[in-house]
Short mmCIF file of C-alpha atoms and ligand atoms in Angstrom, two decimals:
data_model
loop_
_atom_site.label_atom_id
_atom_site.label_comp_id
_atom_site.label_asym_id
_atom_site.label_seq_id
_atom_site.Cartn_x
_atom_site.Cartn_y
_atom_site.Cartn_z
CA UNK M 1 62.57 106.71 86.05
CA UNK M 2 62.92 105.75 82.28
CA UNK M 3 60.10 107.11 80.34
CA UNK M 4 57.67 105.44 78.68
CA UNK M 5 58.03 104.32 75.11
CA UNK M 6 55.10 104.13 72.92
CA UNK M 7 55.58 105.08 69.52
CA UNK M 8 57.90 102.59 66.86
CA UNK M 9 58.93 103.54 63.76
CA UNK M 10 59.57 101.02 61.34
CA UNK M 11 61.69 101.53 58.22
CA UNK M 12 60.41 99.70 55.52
CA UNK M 13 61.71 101.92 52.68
CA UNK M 14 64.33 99.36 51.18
CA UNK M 15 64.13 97.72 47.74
CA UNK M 16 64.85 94.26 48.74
CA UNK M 17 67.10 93.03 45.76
CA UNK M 18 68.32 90.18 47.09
CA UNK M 19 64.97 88.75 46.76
CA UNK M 20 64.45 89.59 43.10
CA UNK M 21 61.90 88.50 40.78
CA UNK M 22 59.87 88.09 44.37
CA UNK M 23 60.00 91.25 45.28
CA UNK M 24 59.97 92.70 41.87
CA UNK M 25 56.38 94.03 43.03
CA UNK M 26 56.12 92.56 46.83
CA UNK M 27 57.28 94.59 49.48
CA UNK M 28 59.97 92.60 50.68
CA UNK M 29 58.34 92.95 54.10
CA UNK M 30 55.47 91.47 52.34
CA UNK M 31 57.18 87.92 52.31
CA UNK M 32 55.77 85.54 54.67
CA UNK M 33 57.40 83.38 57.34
CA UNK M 34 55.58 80.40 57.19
CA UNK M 35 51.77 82.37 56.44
CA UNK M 36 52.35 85.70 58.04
CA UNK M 37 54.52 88.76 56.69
CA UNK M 38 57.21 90.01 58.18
CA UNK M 39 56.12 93.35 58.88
CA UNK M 40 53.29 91.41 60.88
CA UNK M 41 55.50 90.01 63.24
CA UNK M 42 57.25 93.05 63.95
CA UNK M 43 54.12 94.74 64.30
CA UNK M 44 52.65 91.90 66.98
CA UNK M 45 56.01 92.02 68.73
CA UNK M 46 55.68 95.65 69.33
CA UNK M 47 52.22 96.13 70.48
CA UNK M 48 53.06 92.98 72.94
CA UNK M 49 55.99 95.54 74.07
CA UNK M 50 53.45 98.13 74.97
CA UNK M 51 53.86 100.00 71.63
CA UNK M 52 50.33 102.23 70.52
CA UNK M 53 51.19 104.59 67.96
CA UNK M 54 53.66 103.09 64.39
CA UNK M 55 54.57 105.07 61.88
CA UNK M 56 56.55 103.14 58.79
CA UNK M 57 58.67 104.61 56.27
CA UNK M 58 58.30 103.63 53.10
CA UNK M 59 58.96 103.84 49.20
CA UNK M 60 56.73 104.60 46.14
CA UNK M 61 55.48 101.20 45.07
CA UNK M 62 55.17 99.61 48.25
CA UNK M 63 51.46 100.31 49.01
CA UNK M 64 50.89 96.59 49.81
CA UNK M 65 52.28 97.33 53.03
CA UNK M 66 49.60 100.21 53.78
CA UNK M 67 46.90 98.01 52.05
CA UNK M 68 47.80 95.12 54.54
CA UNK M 69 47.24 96.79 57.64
CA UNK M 70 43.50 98.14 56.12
CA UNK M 71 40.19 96.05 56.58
CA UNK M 72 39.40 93.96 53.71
CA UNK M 73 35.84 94.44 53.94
CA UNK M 74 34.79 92.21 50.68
CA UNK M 75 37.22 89.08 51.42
CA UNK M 76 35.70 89.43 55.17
CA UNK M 77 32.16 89.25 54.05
CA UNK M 78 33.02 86.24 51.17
CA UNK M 79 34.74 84.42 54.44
CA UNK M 80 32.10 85.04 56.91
CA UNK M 81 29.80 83.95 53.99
CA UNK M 82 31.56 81.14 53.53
CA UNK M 83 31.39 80.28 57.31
CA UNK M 84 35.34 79.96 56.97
CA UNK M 85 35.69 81.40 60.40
CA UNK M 86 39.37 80.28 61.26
CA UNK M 87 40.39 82.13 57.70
CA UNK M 88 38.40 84.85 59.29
CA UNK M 89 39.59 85.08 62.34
CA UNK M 90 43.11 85.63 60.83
CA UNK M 91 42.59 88.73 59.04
CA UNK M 92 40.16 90.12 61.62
CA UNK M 93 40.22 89.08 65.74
CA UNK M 94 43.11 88.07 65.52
CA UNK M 95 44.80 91.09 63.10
CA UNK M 96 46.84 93.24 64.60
CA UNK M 97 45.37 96.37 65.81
CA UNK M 98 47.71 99.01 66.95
CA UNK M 99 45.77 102.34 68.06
CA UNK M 100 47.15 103.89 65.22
CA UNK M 101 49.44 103.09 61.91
CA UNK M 102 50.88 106.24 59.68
CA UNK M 103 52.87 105.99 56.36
CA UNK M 104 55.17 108.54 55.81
CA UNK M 105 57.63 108.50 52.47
CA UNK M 106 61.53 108.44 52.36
CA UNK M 107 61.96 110.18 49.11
CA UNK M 108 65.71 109.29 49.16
CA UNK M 109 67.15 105.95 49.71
CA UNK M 110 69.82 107.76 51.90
CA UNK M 111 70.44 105.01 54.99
CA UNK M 112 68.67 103.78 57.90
CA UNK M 113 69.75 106.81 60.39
CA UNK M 114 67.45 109.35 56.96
CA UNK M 115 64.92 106.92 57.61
CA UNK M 116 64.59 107.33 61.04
CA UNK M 117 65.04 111.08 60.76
CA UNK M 118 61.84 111.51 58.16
CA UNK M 119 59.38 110.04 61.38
CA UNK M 120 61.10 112.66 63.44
CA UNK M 121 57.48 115.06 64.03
CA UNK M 122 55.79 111.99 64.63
CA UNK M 123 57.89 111.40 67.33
CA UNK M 124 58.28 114.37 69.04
CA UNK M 125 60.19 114.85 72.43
CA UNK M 126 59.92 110.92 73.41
CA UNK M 127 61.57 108.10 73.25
CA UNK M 128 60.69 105.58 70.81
CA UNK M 129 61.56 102.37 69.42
CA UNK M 130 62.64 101.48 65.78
CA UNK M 131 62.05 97.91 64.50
CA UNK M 132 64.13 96.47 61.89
CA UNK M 133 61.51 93.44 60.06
CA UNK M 134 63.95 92.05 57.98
CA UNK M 135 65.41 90.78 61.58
CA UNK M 136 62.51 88.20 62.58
CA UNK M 137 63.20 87.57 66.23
CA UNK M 138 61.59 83.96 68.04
CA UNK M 139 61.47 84.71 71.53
CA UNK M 140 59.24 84.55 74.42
CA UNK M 141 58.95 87.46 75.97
CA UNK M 142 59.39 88.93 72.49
CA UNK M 143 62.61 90.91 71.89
CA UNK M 144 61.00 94.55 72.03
CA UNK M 145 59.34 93.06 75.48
CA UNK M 146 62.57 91.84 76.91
CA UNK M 147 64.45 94.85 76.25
CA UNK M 148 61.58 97.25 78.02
CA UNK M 149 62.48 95.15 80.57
CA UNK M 150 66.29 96.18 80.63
CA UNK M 151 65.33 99.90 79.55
CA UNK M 152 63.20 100.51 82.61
CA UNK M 153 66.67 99.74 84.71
CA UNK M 154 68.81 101.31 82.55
CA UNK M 155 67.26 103.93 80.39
CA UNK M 156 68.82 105.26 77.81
CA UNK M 157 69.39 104.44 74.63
CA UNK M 158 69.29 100.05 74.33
CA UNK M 159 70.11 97.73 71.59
CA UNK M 160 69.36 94.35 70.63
CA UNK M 161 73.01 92.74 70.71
CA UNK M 162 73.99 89.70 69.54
CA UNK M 163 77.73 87.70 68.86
CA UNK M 164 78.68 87.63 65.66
CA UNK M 165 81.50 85.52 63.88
CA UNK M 166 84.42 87.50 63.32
CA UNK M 167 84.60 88.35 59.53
CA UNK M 168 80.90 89.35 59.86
CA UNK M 169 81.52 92.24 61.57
CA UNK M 170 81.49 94.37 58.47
CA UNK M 171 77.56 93.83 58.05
CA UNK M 172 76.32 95.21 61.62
CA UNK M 173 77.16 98.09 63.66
CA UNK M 174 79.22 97.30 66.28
CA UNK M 175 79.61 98.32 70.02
CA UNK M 176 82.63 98.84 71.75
CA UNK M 177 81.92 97.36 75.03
CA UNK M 178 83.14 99.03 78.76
CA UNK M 179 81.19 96.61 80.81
CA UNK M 180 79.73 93.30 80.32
CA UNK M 181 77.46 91.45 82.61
CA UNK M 182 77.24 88.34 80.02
CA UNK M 183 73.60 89.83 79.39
CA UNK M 184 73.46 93.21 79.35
CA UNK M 185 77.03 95.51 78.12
CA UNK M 186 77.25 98.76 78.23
CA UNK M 187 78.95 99.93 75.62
CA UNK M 188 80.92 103.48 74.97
CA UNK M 189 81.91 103.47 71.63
CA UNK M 190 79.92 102.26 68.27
CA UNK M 191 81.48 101.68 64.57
CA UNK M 192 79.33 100.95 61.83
CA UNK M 193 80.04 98.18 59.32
CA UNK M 194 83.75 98.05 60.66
CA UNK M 195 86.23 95.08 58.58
CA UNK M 196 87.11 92.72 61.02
CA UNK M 197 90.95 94.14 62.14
CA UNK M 198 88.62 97.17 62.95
CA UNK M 199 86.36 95.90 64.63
CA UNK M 200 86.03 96.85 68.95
CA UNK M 201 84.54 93.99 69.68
CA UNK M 202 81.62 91.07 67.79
CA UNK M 203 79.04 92.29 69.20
CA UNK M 204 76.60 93.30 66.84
CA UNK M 205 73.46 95.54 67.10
CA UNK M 206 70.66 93.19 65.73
CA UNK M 207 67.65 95.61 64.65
CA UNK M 208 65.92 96.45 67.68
CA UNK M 209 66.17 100.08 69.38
CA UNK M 210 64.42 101.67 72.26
CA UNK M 211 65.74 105.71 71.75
CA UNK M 212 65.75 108.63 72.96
CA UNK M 213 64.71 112.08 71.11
CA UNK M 214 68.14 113.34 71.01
CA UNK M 215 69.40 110.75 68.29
CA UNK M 216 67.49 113.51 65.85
CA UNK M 217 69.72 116.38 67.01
CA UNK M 218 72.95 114.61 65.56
CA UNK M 219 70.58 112.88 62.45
CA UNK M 220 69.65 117.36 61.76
CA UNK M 221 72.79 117.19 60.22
CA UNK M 222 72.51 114.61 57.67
CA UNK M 223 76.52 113.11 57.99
CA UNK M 224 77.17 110.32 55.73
CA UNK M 225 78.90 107.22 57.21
CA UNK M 226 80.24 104.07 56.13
CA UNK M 227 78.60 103.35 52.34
CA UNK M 228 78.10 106.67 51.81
CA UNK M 229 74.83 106.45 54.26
CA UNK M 230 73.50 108.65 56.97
CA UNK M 231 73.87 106.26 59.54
CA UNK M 232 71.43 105.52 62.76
CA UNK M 233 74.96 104.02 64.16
CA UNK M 234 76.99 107.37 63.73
CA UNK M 235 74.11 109.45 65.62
CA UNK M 236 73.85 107.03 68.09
CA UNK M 237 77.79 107.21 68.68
CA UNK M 238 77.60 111.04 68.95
CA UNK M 239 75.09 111.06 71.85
CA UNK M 240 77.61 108.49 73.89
CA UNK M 241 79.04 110.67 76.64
CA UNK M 242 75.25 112.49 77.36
CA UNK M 243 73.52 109.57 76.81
CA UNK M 244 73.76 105.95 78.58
CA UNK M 245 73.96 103.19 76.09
CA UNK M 246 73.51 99.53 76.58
CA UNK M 247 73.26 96.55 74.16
CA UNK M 248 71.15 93.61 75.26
CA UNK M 249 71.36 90.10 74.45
CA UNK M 250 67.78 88.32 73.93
CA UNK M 251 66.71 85.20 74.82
CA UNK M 252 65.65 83.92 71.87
CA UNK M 253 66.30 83.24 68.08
CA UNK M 254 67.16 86.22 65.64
CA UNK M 255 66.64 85.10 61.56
CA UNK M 256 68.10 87.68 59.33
CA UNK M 257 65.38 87.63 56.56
CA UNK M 258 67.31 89.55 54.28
CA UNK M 259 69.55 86.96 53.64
CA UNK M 260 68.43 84.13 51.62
CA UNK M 261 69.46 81.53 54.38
CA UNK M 262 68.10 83.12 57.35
CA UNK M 263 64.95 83.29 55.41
CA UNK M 264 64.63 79.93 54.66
CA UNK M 265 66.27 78.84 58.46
CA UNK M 266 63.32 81.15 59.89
CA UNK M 267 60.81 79.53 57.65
CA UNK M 268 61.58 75.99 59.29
CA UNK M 269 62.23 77.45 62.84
CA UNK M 270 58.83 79.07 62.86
CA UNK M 271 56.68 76.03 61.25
CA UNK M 272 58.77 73.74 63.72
CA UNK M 273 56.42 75.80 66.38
CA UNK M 274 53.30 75.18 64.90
CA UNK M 275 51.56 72.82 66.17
CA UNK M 276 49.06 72.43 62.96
CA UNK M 277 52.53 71.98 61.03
CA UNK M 278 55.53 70.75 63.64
CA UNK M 279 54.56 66.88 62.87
CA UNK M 280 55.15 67.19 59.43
C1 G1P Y 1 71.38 98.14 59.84
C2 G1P Y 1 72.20 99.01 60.79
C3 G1P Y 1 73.25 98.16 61.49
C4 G1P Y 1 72.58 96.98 62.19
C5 G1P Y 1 71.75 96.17 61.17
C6 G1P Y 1 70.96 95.08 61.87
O1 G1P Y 1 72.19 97.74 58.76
O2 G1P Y 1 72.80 100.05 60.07
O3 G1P Y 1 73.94 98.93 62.43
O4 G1P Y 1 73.56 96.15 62.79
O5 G1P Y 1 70.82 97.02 60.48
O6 G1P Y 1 70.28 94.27 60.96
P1 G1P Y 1 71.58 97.19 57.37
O7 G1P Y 1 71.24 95.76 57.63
O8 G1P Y 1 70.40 98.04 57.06
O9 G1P Y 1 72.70 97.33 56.38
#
């Protein structure tokens, strides 16, 4: 029996420059999809996954993202004042409220598999899942939910996987795949960031994880990957022939918000679904 996952870590440390001026002071987790943040979303899709405890990593200057997830006790009472109970409602019923949030810093910007490693007492001896938010996913079940799904048949370490065009490869980590079902692939090699002629096959680990402990064994030793980075992707790799490892494709949408096009293509996706805004 797979065990059961209920701690997320979310790395939130980055600097967002490809959204500059906005995120010159915003967290670019901060930015909203339609009227929500992105770290929202990620947040709601986890606790719908069964996640209790989060713990983000994060950067000096990026306290909105702590402040977020606090009450606002004097804009509640001004609302509730105000009788604006739907604006309300928003920041209060219907808020997000995970048994328990913790900030934790990454003092170096030294990759994704460093973040990871910096909630590693938080997370103890479990398994645990690590949500990218700059992927937005659109899918019902949500993404974490649908791959708790797969993990209780599998266990293991799973992936969010999706296909990516060929001379993308060199943005995602990518798995080299031993068996394919169409939906689930089990995969027994992994390559970060590889150039296309490189690449084992296009399918691309899309910011979802369900883990288990002994990633943090291989991250101990801090090696630097592809960009210089200690890489989630190399760890991963080195737990392969102790470890079963499967990528999963959702059902659903995946917008890469840190790009300015999926940003903008999530943006209208997510309105389109709205039924105060799909008419217009
Ligand atoms: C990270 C991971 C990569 C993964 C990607 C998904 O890369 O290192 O393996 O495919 O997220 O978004 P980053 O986007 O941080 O460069």
């Amino acid at each position: 029996m797979a065990r059961p996952v209920t701690k997320a870590i979310f790395p939130v440390a980055g600097l967002g420059t490809r959204f500059l001026p906005a995120t010159k002071v915003l967290p670019k987790e901060m930015l909203p999809v339609v009227d929500k943040p992105l770290i929202q979303y990620a947040v709601e899709e986890a606790m719908e996954a069964g996640i209790e405890e989060m713990i983000m990593v994060t950067a000096p200057g990026k306290g909105a993202l702590e402040d977020h997830f606090r009450p606002a006790v004097e804009l509640e009472s001004f609302l509730e004042a105000r009788g604006k109970t739907e604006a309300l409602a928003t920041i209060r019923e219907n808020f997000p409220q995970p048994k328990s949030i913790s900030f934790t810093l990454q003092d170096d910007p030294l990759g994704l598999g460093h973040a990871v490693w910096c909630a590693r007492d938080f997370i103890g001896n479990e398994p645990f899942a690590v949500l990218l938010p700059d992927d937005l996913m659109q899918a019902i079940p949500g993404c974490l939910s649908q791959m708790m799904d797969a993990y209780h048949v599998t266990g293991g370490n799973v992936v969010a996987v999706e296909e990516v065009a060929a001379e993308l490869t060199s943005r995602y980590g990518i798995l080299d795949v031993i068996e394919d079902d169409g939906r689930l692939a089990r995969a027994k090699g992994l390559v970060e960031k590889p150039s296309p002629k490189d690449a084992p096959s296009r399918l691309a680990i899309i910011g979802r994880y369900i883990l288990q402990p002994e990633v943090f064994e291989h991250l101990n030793k801090k090696v630097t990957g592809a960009g210089g980075e200690i890489q989630l992707t190399d760890a991963l790799a080195a737990t392969l022939g102790d470890i079963a490892f499967h990528g999963l494709r959702i059902d659903g949408r995946r917008f890469d918000c840190g790009s300015k096009m999926g940003f903008v293509e999530a943006n209208i996706a997510f309105a389109a679904e709205r039924s105060d805004l799909s008419d217009g």
